[in-house]
Amino acid sequence: MIEIRHLFKSYPQRDGVVVPVLRDINLTVADKSITAIVGPSGAGKSTLSKCISLLEHPTEGSILVNGQDLSRLSGEALRRQRRAIGTIFQSSALLHRRTAAQNIALPLEFLGVVESDIRRRVQELLAAVELSDKADCYPAQLSGGQQQRVGIARALALHPKVLLSDEATSGLDPQVTESILRLLRRLRDEFDLSIILITHEMDVVRSVADSVAAISGGRIVEQGRIQDLVANPLSPIGRQLVPLRVIEGGNAQTVVEVTYGADGVVPGDWLSGVGEQLNARVHLLGANVEAIGDHLHGRARISLEFRDGSVDDAALLAVFRAFGLAAAVHRPDASANDDHQTCIEPDGTRRRA
Amino acid sequence: MSQAVNQPVSNDTPWSEVHTLLLPAYGETVLMVSIVMVLVVLLGTVTGVLLFNTSNRGLFPHGRFNQTLSWFVNMGRSLPFLVLMAAIIPFTKYITGTTIGIKAAVVPMVIAGVPFFARLVENALRDLPRETGAVGLVSCGSIPQIIWHVQLGEALPSLISGITLNTISMIEYSAIAGTIGAGGIGYLAVVYGYQRFDHNIMISTIVALVLTIQLVQWIGDRLVRVTSH
């Protein structure tokens, strides 16, 4: 488990002005879980990454791995303790004059592990990343994905408790990215790892992360479990994870935007169910439904064409709620305010967006 | 009288005797350049590693140290070798007790060679990917381990081509040092070839130098190929 507590980092400039880069970062990643850190470039992701990999000392705050603060160590103590955190770099950063096996052996050699133990551990790690047959290949003979697997094996060589992946899948094609992410998921469970993924790819977050923290302007602006964020109609990250692109509703009477609830009980036939219960024709204007974890999550915008009269908002939204959907009525013609909507959460709380 | 001026007497050493002059001189050049290169590689590597690692991309950045060292390195490189050699004669005499011969030539050659090689080492380290140092650190390397196994280890092919370049420079410098009586091929070329108009010696020294430099470059290129993966 890694806990980042009240982490601040600022850099003094030449002219004496201190520029804050990270402000009060708090983040906990439990064993066997993957937290993604997302944010625009310049938000402070790479500085946070350097602090977590102990390449930079934070200005204030602490980084605890299994309760021990590693952020204040230096010299030989730092060198010995930093094995608790394994780091994977964007470009895999392998040493080109060493074979795959020799790259993986590097941290073991540095800590003076005896030759026979090094050989055994390297074999284990090569097997764990499914590259046993490539032990004697040089990085130039490996594909990008294979190089990254070697990078992962090297990061795991010293039995770390935390694995930090700094844009490790950027630049890999989608299939290779998917296989690397599958590997990370498996390693998380096999080695009880807390994994921190620094990334700008929402696909990566959606397919592998358990939690996500969005960082902007050096602060964490949103943070939570993936399924909670995608089920929250008002969450900006939720909207990025499951983006909804729609066509405009034309002359439809009532436009409703729905978000699948967090508990994953939305029945597959909700569209026809809603139509039957409201006695309305349902037009789909746009939808995005994805399996995240074990459940379907998504958003949809529909327009309703009532066969007799109309239904008032509260009754309307209650119907959706019964299907486990958070719904909001869109009124494009509601005076000047396009975004005016009433929103009812699956738990029945009502709020205005 | 006027006939003697119009028909210069040939001073050429007979071809059959060229080797008696050329081989010892060649041996002296090899010895001189070898001693110099050992010192240049040792001292230049240390200097180059310090230059890189005290820069803001290095393992222990230290602006002021870096600037000072860089200033000295530039100073060593700014003087033409002939000027440098003459300028440091008192220093050479203090170190070696003499101002002529191989020993005396080694001092200015090392002083000229170290800054040159230091820059080559610094450039070789700068050409490594930016994450290289970080890889060493997160792999729990100590500073000496990272410098040796990661930085110099990865830069080996560039270092070899640097050594090749530097060796060729030093062969050239040894010829210049020949003019102050350092011995070697340069001395032979100047004293026999130039001052005595000995064409056979001139031609044979030129051929020897051209072949040597081709050979050094060929060996260097091969080693670079073998060490690159």
Coordinates of C-alpha atoms in Angstrom, one line a residue:
Chain A
M1 CA 0.0 0.0 0.0
I2 CA 1.2 3.5 -0.8
E3 CA -0.1 6.6 0.8
I4 CA 0.8 10.1 -0.5
R5 CA 0.0 12.7 2.2
H6 CA -0.2 16.4 1.8
L7 CA 2.5 16.4 -0.9
F8 CA 3.7 19.8 -2.1
K9 CA 6.5 20.4 -4.6
S10 CA 7.8 23.7 -5.7
Y11 CA 10.8 24.7 -7.7
P12 CA 12.8 27.9 -7.0
Q13 CA 13.4 29.8 -10.2
R14 CA 16.5 31.7 -11.1
D15 CA 15.0 35.0 -10.0
G16 CA 14.2 33.7 -6.6
V17 CA 10.4 33.2 -7.3
V18 CA 9.2 29.8 -6.0
V19 CA 6.9 28.1 -8.5
P20 CA 4.5 25.6 -6.9
V21 CA 4.0 22.6 -9.1
L22 CA 2.1 20.2 -6.8
R23 CA -0.2 21.4 -4.1
D24 CA -1.6 19.2 -1.4
I25 CA -1.7 15.9 -3.2
N26 CA -3.4 13.1 -1.2
L27 CA -3.7 9.7 -2.6
T28 CA -3.9 6.1 -1.3
V29 CA -3.4 3.1 -3.4
A30 CA -4.3 -0.2 -1.6
D31 CA -2.6 -3.5 -2.3
K32 CA -3.9 -5.3 -5.4
S33 CA -5.3 -2.2 -6.9
I34 CA -4.5 0.1 -9.8
T35 CA -5.0 3.8 -9.6
A36 CA -4.6 6.0 -12.7
I37 CA -3.5 9.5 -12.5
V38 CA -4.7 11.6 -15.4
G39 CA -4.5 15.2 -16.4
P40 CA -3.4 17.5 -19.2
S41 CA 0.2 18.0 -19.9
G42 CA 1.7 20.6 -17.6
A43 CA -0.6 19.6 -14.8
G44 CA 2.2 18.2 -12.7
K45 CA 1.9 14.5 -13.6
S46 CA 5.6 14.1 -14.4
T47 CA 6.7 15.9 -11.2
L48 CA 4.4 13.7 -9.2
S49 CA 5.9 10.7 -10.9
K50 CA 9.4 11.8 -10.0
C51 CA 8.4 12.3 -6.4
I52 CA 6.8 8.8 -6.3
S53 CA 9.8 7.2 -7.9
L54 CA 11.9 9.0 -5.3
L55 CA 13.9 10.8 -7.9
E56 CA 12.9 14.1 -6.4
H57 CA 12.3 15.1 -2.8
P58 CA 8.9 16.7 -2.2
T59 CA 9.0 20.1 -0.7
E60 CA 6.5 19.1 2.0
G61 CA 4.5 16.0 2.7
S62 CA 5.2 12.3 2.8
I63 CA 5.2 9.2 0.7
L64 CA 4.5 6.1 2.8
V65 CA 5.0 2.6 1.6
N66 CA 3.5 0.1 4.1
G67 CA 3.6 2.9 6.7
Q68 CA 7.2 3.9 6.2
D69 CA 8.0 7.4 4.9
L70 CA 10.4 7.1 2.0
S71 CA 10.3 10.7 0.9
R72 CA 12.9 12.0 3.3
L73 CA 15.6 9.4 2.7
S74 CA 18.8 10.2 1.0
G75 CA 22.1 8.6 0.2
E76 CA 22.6 4.9 1.0
A77 CA 19.4 4.6 3.0
L78 CA 17.4 5.9 0.0
R79 CA 19.3 3.5 -2.3
R80 CA 18.4 0.5 -0.1
Q81 CA 14.8 1.5 0.6
R82 CA 13.8 2.6 -2.9
R83 CA 13.5 -1.1 -3.9
A84 CA 10.0 -0.8 -2.5
I85 CA 8.9 1.1 -5.5
G86 CA 9.5 -0.3 -9.0
T87 CA 9.3 2.2 -11.9
I88 CA 8.5 1.6 -15.6
F89 CA 9.4 4.3 -18.0
Q90 CA 7.7 5.5 -21.1
S91 CA 10.3 4.3 -23.5
S92 CA 11.0 1.2 -21.5
A93 CA 14.5 2.8 -21.1
L94 CA 16.4 -0.5 -21.5
L95 CA 20.2 -0.5 -21.7
H96 CA 20.9 -1.2 -25.3
R97 CA 24.2 -3.0 -24.7
R98 CA 22.6 -5.5 -22.3
T99 CA 20.4 -8.5 -23.2
A100 CA 16.9 -8.8 -21.9
A101 CA 18.2 -11.0 -19.1
Q102 CA 21.0 -8.6 -18.3
N103 CA 18.7 -5.7 -18.2
I104 CA 16.4 -7.5 -15.7
A105 CA 19.5 -8.5 -13.7
L106 CA 20.7 -4.9 -13.3
P107 CA 19.0 -4.0 -10.0
L108 CA 20.0 -7.4 -8.6
E109 CA 23.7 -6.8 -9.6
F110 CA 23.6 -3.3 -8.1
L111 CA 22.4 -4.7 -4.7
G112 CA 25.1 -7.4 -4.8
V113 CA 22.9 -10.5 -5.1
V114 CA 24.9 -13.6 -5.7
E115 CA 25.2 -14.9 -9.3
S116 CA 23.1 -18.1 -8.9
D117 CA 20.3 -16.2 -7.2
I118 CA 20.3 -13.6 -9.9
R119 CA 20.0 -16.3 -12.6
R120 CA 17.1 -17.9 -10.8
R121 CA 15.2 -14.6 -10.2
V122 CA 15.7 -13.5 -13.8
Q123 CA 14.3 -16.8 -15.1
E124 CA 11.2 -16.3 -12.8
L125 CA 10.7 -12.7 -14.0
L126 CA 11.1 -13.6 -17.7
A127 CA 8.5 -16.3 -17.2
A128 CA 6.2 -13.8 -15.4
V129 CA 6.3 -11.5 -18.4
E130 CA 6.2 -14.4 -20.9
L131 CA 9.5 -13.7 -22.5
S132 CA 11.5 -16.8 -21.4
D133 CA 12.6 -17.4 -25.0
K134 CA 14.0 -13.9 -25.4
A135 CA 16.4 -13.9 -22.5
D136 CA 19.5 -13.4 -24.7
C137 CA 18.0 -10.9 -27.1
Y138 CA 19.2 -7.3 -27.2
P139 CA 16.6 -4.6 -27.0
A140 CA 17.1 -3.7 -30.6
Q141 CA 15.9 -7.2 -31.5
L142 CA 12.7 -6.9 -29.4
S143 CA 9.4 -5.2 -30.4
G144 CA 8.1 -2.2 -28.5
G145 CA 5.8 -4.3 -26.4
Q146 CA 8.5 -6.9 -25.6
Q147 CA 10.8 -4.1 -24.6
Q148 CA 8.2 -2.8 -22.2
R149 CA 7.7 -6.3 -20.8
V150 CA 11.4 -6.4 -20.0
G151 CA 11.1 -2.9 -18.4
I152 CA 8.3 -4.3 -16.3
A153 CA 10.3 -7.4 -15.3
R154 CA 13.3 -5.1 -14.3
A155 CA 11.0 -3.0 -12.2
L156 CA 9.7 -6.1 -10.4
A157 CA 13.2 -7.6 -9.8
L158 CA 13.5 -6.4 -6.2
H159 CA 10.0 -7.4 -5.1
P160 CA 8.6 -3.9 -4.9
K161 CA 5.3 -3.3 -3.2
V162 CA 4.4 -0.4 -5.5
L163 CA 4.7 -0.3 -9.3
L164 CA 4.8 3.1 -10.9
S165 CA 4.1 3.2 -14.6
D166 CA 5.0 6.6 -16.1
E167 CA 3.2 6.7 -19.5
A168 CA 4.4 3.1 -20.1
T169 CA 1.9 2.4 -22.9
S170 CA 2.2 5.7 -24.7
G171 CA 3.5 5.1 -28.2
L172 CA 2.5 1.4 -28.2
D173 CA -0.3 0.4 -30.6
P174 CA -3.7 -0.5 -29.1
Q175 CA -3.3 -4.3 -29.2
V176 CA 0.1 -4.1 -27.6
T177 CA -1.2 -1.7 -25.0
E178 CA -4.0 -4.0 -24.2
S179 CA -1.6 -7.0 -23.7
I180 CA 0.6 -4.8 -21.4
L181 CA -2.4 -3.8 -19.4
R182 CA -3.6 -7.4 -19.1
L183 CA -0.1 -8.2 -17.8
L184 CA -0.2 -5.4 -15.3
R185 CA -3.6 -6.6 -14.0
R186 CA -2.2 -10.2 -13.6
L187 CA 0.9 -9.0 -11.9
R188 CA -1.2 -6.8 -9.5
D189 CA -2.9 -9.9 -8.3
E190 CA 0.1 -12.3 -8.4
F191 CA 2.4 -10.0 -6.5
D192 CA -0.1 -8.0 -4.4
L193 CA 1.1 -4.8 -6.1
S194 CA -0.2 -1.3 -5.6
I195 CA 0.0 0.1 -9.1
I196 CA 0.1 3.8 -10.0
L197 CA -0.5 4.4 -13.7
I198 CA 0.4 7.9 -14.9
T199 CA -1.3 8.3 -18.3
H200 CA -3.1 10.6 -20.6
E201 CA -5.0 7.8 -22.4
M202 CA -8.6 7.3 -21.2
D203 CA -8.7 3.9 -22.8
V204 CA -6.0 2.8 -20.5
V205 CA -7.9 4.1 -17.5
R206 CA -11.1 2.5 -18.6
S207 CA -9.6 -0.9 -19.2
V208 CA -7.3 -1.4 -16.2
A209 CA -7.8 1.1 -13.4
D210 CA -9.7 0.5 -10.2
S211 CA -9.6 4.2 -9.3
V212 CA -8.6 7.4 -10.9
A213 CA -7.4 10.8 -9.8
A214 CA -7.5 13.7 -12.1
I215 CA -4.8 16.3 -11.6
S216 CA -4.9 19.8 -12.9
G217 CA -2.9 22.9 -12.0
G218 CA -0.9 20.8 -9.5
R219 CA -4.0 19.7 -7.5
I220 CA -6.1 16.6 -7.5
V221 CA -9.4 17.9 -8.8
E222 CA -11.4 14.7 -8.8
Q223 CA -10.8 11.3 -7.4
G224 CA -12.7 8.1 -6.9
R225 CA -13.5 4.6 -8.0
I226 CA -14.1 4.2 -11.7
Q227 CA -17.5 2.8 -11.4
D228 CA -18.6 5.6 -9.1
L229 CA -17.3 8.3 -11.5
V230 CA -18.8 6.8 -14.6
A231 CA -22.1 6.5 -12.8
N232 CA -22.1 10.1 -11.7
P233 CA -23.7 12.2 -14.4
L234 CA -21.9 15.3 -13.2
S235 CA -18.4 13.9 -13.0
P236 CA -16.0 15.4 -15.6
I237 CA -13.8 12.3 -15.6
G238 CA -16.9 10.1 -15.8
R239 CA -17.8 12.0 -19.0
Q240 CA -14.3 11.5 -20.4
L241 CA -14.3 7.8 -19.6
V242 CA -17.6 7.3 -21.2
P243 CA -18.0 10.2 -23.6
L244 CA -21.4 10.7 -25.1
R245 CA -21.8 12.1 -28.6
V246 CA -25.3 12.8 -29.7
I247 CA -27.4 14.2 -32.5
E248 CA -29.8 17.0 -31.7
G249 CA -33.3 15.9 -30.9
G250 CA -35.2 17.7 -33.6
N251 CA -38.8 18.3 -32.7
A252 CA -39.1 15.7 -30.0
Q253 CA -41.1 16.6 -27.0
T254 CA -38.8 15.4 -24.2
V255 CA -35.1 14.7 -24.3
V256 CA -33.6 12.7 -21.5
E257 CA -30.0 11.9 -20.7
V258 CA -29.5 8.8 -18.7
T259 CA -26.4 7.5 -16.9
Y260 CA -26.1 3.9 -15.8
G261 CA -26.0 3.5 -12.0
A262 CA -22.9 2.4 -10.1
D263 CA -24.2 -1.0 -8.9
G264 CA -24.6 -2.5 -12.4
V265 CA -28.3 -3.6 -12.1
V266 CA -29.5 -1.8 -15.2
P267 CA -31.4 -4.5 -17.2
G268 CA -30.5 -4.9 -20.8
D269 CA -34.0 -4.1 -22.0
W270 CA -34.4 -0.8 -20.3
L271 CA -35.0 1.1 -23.6
S272 CA -38.1 -0.9 -24.5
G273 CA -39.1 -1.1 -20.8
V274 CA -39.1 2.7 -20.5
G275 CA -41.1 3.0 -23.7
E276 CA -43.8 0.6 -22.5
Q277 CA -44.1 2.1 -19.1
L278 CA -44.4 5.7 -20.4
N279 CA -46.4 4.7 -23.4
A280 CA -44.0 6.5 -25.6
R281 CA -41.8 5.9 -28.7
V282 CA -38.2 6.1 -27.7
H283 CA -35.7 7.6 -30.1
L284 CA -32.0 7.0 -29.5
L285 CA -29.9 10.2 -30.1
G286 CA -26.6 8.8 -28.9
A287 CA -25.3 6.2 -26.5
N288 CA -22.0 4.8 -25.2
V289 CA -22.2 1.7 -23.1
E290 CA -19.1 -0.1 -22.1
A291 CA -18.2 -3.0 -19.8
I292 CA -16.0 -1.6 -17.1
G293 CA -15.0 -4.2 -14.5
D294 CA -17.8 -6.7 -14.4
H295 CA -20.6 -4.4 -15.2
L296 CA -22.0 -2.3 -18.0
H297 CA -21.6 1.4 -17.6
G298 CA -22.7 4.1 -19.9
R299 CA -24.7 7.1 -21.0
A300 CA -27.4 7.6 -23.5
R301 CA -29.5 10.4 -24.7
I302 CA -33.0 9.6 -25.9
S303 CA -36.0 11.5 -27.0
L304 CA -39.5 10.5 -26.0
E305 CA -42.6 10.9 -28.1
F306 CA -45.6 10.4 -25.8
R307 CA -48.6 8.7 -27.4
D308 CA -51.1 10.5 -25.1
G309 CA -50.4 13.7 -23.4
S310 CA -47.2 14.2 -21.5
V311 CA -45.7 13.0 -18.2
D312 CA -44.4 15.3 -15.5
D313 CA -40.7 15.3 -14.8
A314 CA -40.8 13.7 -11.4
A315 CA -42.9 10.7 -12.6
L316 CA -40.8 10.5 -15.7
L317 CA -37.5 10.3 -13.8
A318 CA -38.9 7.9 -11.3
V319 CA -39.5 5.4 -14.2
F320 CA -35.8 5.6 -15.2
R321 CA -34.8 5.3 -11.6
A322 CA -36.6 2.0 -11.3
F323 CA -34.3 0.7 -14.1
G324 CA -31.2 1.8 -12.1
L325 CA -30.6 4.8 -14.3
A326 CA -29.9 8.4 -13.3
A327 CA -31.8 10.6 -15.6
A328 CA -31.9 14.3 -16.5
V329 CA -34.4 16.0 -18.7
H330 CA -32.8 18.2 -21.4
R331 CA -34.7 21.2 -22.4
P332 CA -32.8 22.8 -25.3
D333 CA -35.6 25.5 -25.7
A334 CA -35.6 26.4 -22.0
S335 CA -34.9 30.2 -22.5
A336 CA -31.2 31.1 -22.7
N337 CA -29.8 28.3 -20.5
D338 CA -29.1 25.3 -22.7
D339 CA -27.7 23.3 -19.9
H340 CA -30.7 23.6 -17.6
Q341 CA -31.7 20.2 -16.4
T342 CA -33.2 18.5 -13.5
C343 CA -31.3 15.5 -12.4
I344 CA -32.4 12.7 -10.2
E345 CA -29.8 10.2 -9.0
P346 CA -30.6 6.5 -8.8
D347 CA -30.8 6.9 -5.1
G348 CA -33.6 9.5 -5.5
T349 CA -31.7 12.6 -4.5
R350 CA -32.6 15.5 -6.8
R351 CA -30.2 18.2 -7.9
R352 CA -30.0 20.8 -10.5
A353 CA -27.1 20.9 -12.9
Chain B
M1 CA 80.5 26.9 -58.5
S2 CA 77.4 27.8 -60.3
Q3 CA 77.2 24.3 -61.6
A4 CA 77.0 23.0 -58.1
V5 CA 74.0 25.3 -57.3
N6 CA 72.2 24.2 -60.5
Q7 CA 72.7 20.5 -59.9
P8 CA 71.9 19.8 -56.3
V9 CA 73.4 16.7 -54.9
S10 CA 70.9 14.0 -54.0
N11 CA 70.5 13.6 -50.2
D12 CA 68.1 10.7 -50.5
T13 CA 68.7 7.8 -48.1
P14 CA 68.9 4.7 -50.3
W15 CA 65.6 2.7 -50.1
S16 CA 67.5 -0.3 -48.8
E17 CA 68.5 1.7 -45.7
V18 CA 65.2 3.6 -45.1
H19 CA 64.0 1.0 -42.6
T20 CA 67.0 1.6 -40.3
L21 CA 65.7 5.1 -39.7
L22 CA 62.0 4.5 -40.2
L23 CA 61.4 1.5 -37.9
P24 CA 63.0 3.0 -34.7
A25 CA 61.2 6.3 -35.3
Y26 CA 58.0 4.4 -35.9
G27 CA 58.5 2.6 -32.6
E28 CA 59.1 5.9 -30.8
T29 CA 55.8 7.3 -32.2
V30 CA 53.9 4.2 -31.1
L31 CA 55.4 4.4 -27.6
M32 CA 54.7 8.1 -27.3
V33 CA 51.1 7.9 -28.5
S34 CA 50.5 4.8 -26.4
I35 CA 51.7 6.5 -23.2
V36 CA 49.7 9.6 -24.0
M37 CA 46.5 7.7 -24.8
V38 CA 46.5 5.7 -21.6
L39 CA 46.8 9.0 -19.6
V40 CA 44.3 10.8 -21.8
V41 CA 41.7 8.1 -21.6
L42 CA 42.0 7.8 -17.8
L43 CA 42.1 11.5 -17.0
G44 CA 39.8 12.5 -19.9
T45 CA 37.1 10.0 -18.8
V46 CA 37.2 11.2 -15.3
T47 CA 36.9 14.8 -16.4
G48 CA 34.2 14.1 -19.0
V49 CA 32.2 12.1 -16.4
L50 CA 32.5 15.0 -14.0
L51 CA 31.5 17.5 -16.7
F52 CA 28.4 15.6 -17.5
N53 CA 27.3 14.6 -14.0
T54 CA 27.7 18.1 -12.6
S55 CA 25.5 19.5 -15.4
N56 CA 21.8 19.8 -14.9
R57 CA 21.3 16.4 -16.6
G58 CA 23.8 14.7 -14.4
L59 CA 23.7 12.6 -11.2
F60 CA 25.1 15.3 -9.0
P61 CA 24.4 18.7 -10.6
H62 CA 26.6 21.5 -9.4
G63 CA 26.5 24.6 -11.5
R64 CA 29.6 26.4 -10.2
F65 CA 31.8 23.3 -10.3
N66 CA 30.6 22.6 -13.8
Q67 CA 31.3 26.1 -15.1
T68 CA 34.8 26.2 -13.6
L69 CA 35.7 22.8 -15.0
S70 CA 34.2 23.7 -18.3
W71 CA 36.3 26.9 -18.4
F72 CA 39.5 24.9 -17.8
V73 CA 38.6 22.4 -20.5
N74 CA 38.0 25.2 -22.9
M75 CA 41.3 26.8 -22.0
G76 CA 43.1 23.6 -22.7
R77 CA 41.4 23.4 -26.1
S78 CA 41.8 27.0 -27.2
L79 CA 45.6 27.0 -27.9
P80 CA 47.0 25.5 -31.1
F81 CA 49.2 22.6 -30.1
L82 CA 52.4 24.2 -31.2
V83 CA 51.7 27.3 -29.1
L84 CA 50.7 25.2 -26.1
M85 CA 53.8 23.1 -26.4
A86 CA 56.0 26.1 -26.4
A87 CA 54.1 27.9 -23.7
I88 CA 54.3 25.1 -21.1
I89 CA 58.0 24.4 -21.5
P90 CA 58.8 25.5 -18.0
F91 CA 56.0 23.2 -16.7
T92 CA 57.2 20.3 -18.8
K93 CA 60.7 20.8 -17.5
Y94 CA 59.4 20.9 -13.9
I95 CA 57.5 17.6 -14.4
T96 CA 60.0 15.7 -16.4
G97 CA 63.3 17.4 -15.8
T98 CA 63.9 17.8 -19.6
T99 CA 62.5 19.7 -22.5
I100 CA 63.4 17.3 -25.3
G101 CA 62.7 13.7 -26.1
I102 CA 59.6 11.5 -25.6
K103 CA 59.1 12.3 -22.0
A104 CA 59.0 16.0 -22.7
A105 CA 56.6 15.5 -25.6
V106 CA 54.1 13.5 -23.5
V107 CA 53.3 16.4 -21.1
P108 CA 51.9 18.8 -23.7
M109 CA 50.3 16.0 -25.6
V110 CA 48.4 14.9 -22.5
I111 CA 47.5 18.5 -21.6
A112 CA 46.1 18.9 -25.1
G113 CA 44.5 15.5 -25.3
V114 CA 42.6 15.4 -21.9
P115 CA 40.3 18.3 -22.6
F116 CA 39.6 17.0 -26.1
F117 CA 38.7 13.6 -24.8
A118 CA 36.8 15.0 -21.9
R119 CA 34.4 16.8 -24.3
L120 CA 34.1 13.6 -26.4
V121 CA 33.1 11.7 -23.2
E122 CA 30.7 14.4 -22.1
N123 CA 29.0 14.4 -25.6
A124 CA 28.8 10.6 -25.6
L125 CA 27.0 10.7 -22.2
R126 CA 24.7 13.5 -23.4
D127 CA 23.7 11.4 -26.4
L128 CA 22.3 8.7 -24.1
P129 CA 18.5 8.7 -23.7
R130 CA 17.5 11.1 -20.9
E131 CA 16.1 8.4 -18.7
T132 CA 19.4 6.5 -18.5
G133 CA 20.5 8.0 -15.2
A134 CA 17.0 7.6 -13.7
V135 CA 17.0 3.9 -14.7
G136 CA 20.2 3.5 -12.7
L137 CA 18.8 5.3 -9.7
V138 CA 15.5 3.4 -9.6
S139 CA 17.4 0.2 -10.0
C140 CA 19.1 1.0 -6.7
G141 CA 22.5 1.8 -8.2
S142 CA 25.1 3.7 -6.3
I143 CA 26.7 6.7 -8.1
P144 CA 29.9 4.8 -9.0
Q145 CA 27.8 1.8 -10.2
I146 CA 25.6 4.0 -12.4
I147 CA 28.6 5.8 -13.9
W148 CA 30.4 2.6 -14.7
H149 CA 27.7 0.1 -15.6
V150 CA 25.0 2.4 -17.0
Q151 CA 26.6 5.6 -18.3
L152 CA 30.0 4.4 -19.5
G153 CA 28.7 1.0 -20.3
E154 CA 25.9 2.3 -22.5
A155 CA 28.2 4.9 -24.1
L156 CA 31.0 2.4 -24.9
P157 CA 30.6 2.5 -28.7
S158 CA 30.7 6.3 -28.7
L159 CA 33.7 6.2 -26.3
I160 CA 35.5 3.9 -28.7
S161 CA 35.0 6.1 -31.6
G162 CA 36.1 9.0 -29.4
I163 CA 39.3 7.1 -28.6
T164 CA 39.9 6.4 -32.3
L165 CA 39.5 10.1 -33.1
N166 CA 41.7 11.1 -30.3
T167 CA 44.4 8.6 -31.2
I168 CA 44.6 10.0 -34.7
S169 CA 44.8 13.5 -33.3
M170 CA 47.6 12.4 -31.0
I171 CA 49.6 10.8 -33.9
E172 CA 49.3 14.2 -35.6
Y173 CA 50.4 16.0 -32.4
S174 CA 53.4 13.6 -32.0
A175 CA 54.6 14.7 -35.4
I176 CA 54.4 18.3 -34.3
A177 CA 56.2 17.4 -31.1
G178 CA 58.8 15.9 -33.3
T179 CA 59.9 19.4 -34.2
I180 CA 61.1 19.9 -30.6
G181 CA 63.2 16.8 -30.8
A182 CA 60.6 14.4 -29.4
G183 CA 61.8 11.7 -31.8
G184 CA 59.4 9.6 -33.8
I185 CA 58.1 9.8 -37.3
G186 CA 57.5 13.5 -37.1
Y187 CA 61.1 14.2 -36.1
L188 CA 62.3 12.0 -39.0
A189 CA 60.1 13.8 -41.5
V190 CA 61.3 17.2 -40.3
V191 CA 65.0 16.6 -39.9
Y192 CA 65.6 14.3 -42.9
G193 CA 62.7 14.9 -45.2
Y194 CA 62.3 18.7 -44.7
Q195 CA 65.7 20.0 -43.6
R196 CA 67.8 17.6 -45.7
F197 CA 65.5 17.3 -48.7
D198 CA 65.6 13.5 -48.3
H199 CA 62.7 12.5 -50.5
N200 CA 62.8 8.8 -49.8
I201 CA 62.4 9.5 -46.1
M202 CA 59.7 12.0 -46.7
I203 CA 57.8 9.6 -48.9
S204 CA 58.2 6.7 -46.5
T205 CA 57.1 8.7 -43.4
I206 CA 54.0 9.8 -45.3
V207 CA 53.2 6.3 -46.4
A208 CA 53.7 5.0 -42.8
L209 CA 51.5 7.7 -41.4
V210 CA 48.7 7.2 -43.9
L211 CA 48.7 3.5 -43.4
T212 CA 48.8 3.9 -39.6
I213 CA 45.8 6.2 -39.5
Q214 CA 43.8 4.0 -41.9
L215 CA 44.6 1.0 -39.6
V216 CA 43.6 2.9 -36.4
Q217 CA 40.4 4.0 -38.0
W218 CA 39.6 0.5 -39.3
I219 CA 40.2 -1.1 -35.9
G220 CA 38.1 1.6 -34.2
D221 CA 35.2 1.1 -36.6
R222 CA 35.3 -2.6 -36.1
L223 CA 35.3 -2.3 -32.3
V224 CA 32.3 0.1 -32.5
R225 CA 30.4 -2.4 -34.6
V226 CA 31.2 -5.2 -32.3
T227 CA 30.2 -3.3 -29.2
S228 CA 27.0 -1.9 -30.6
H229 CA 23.9 -4.0 -30.2

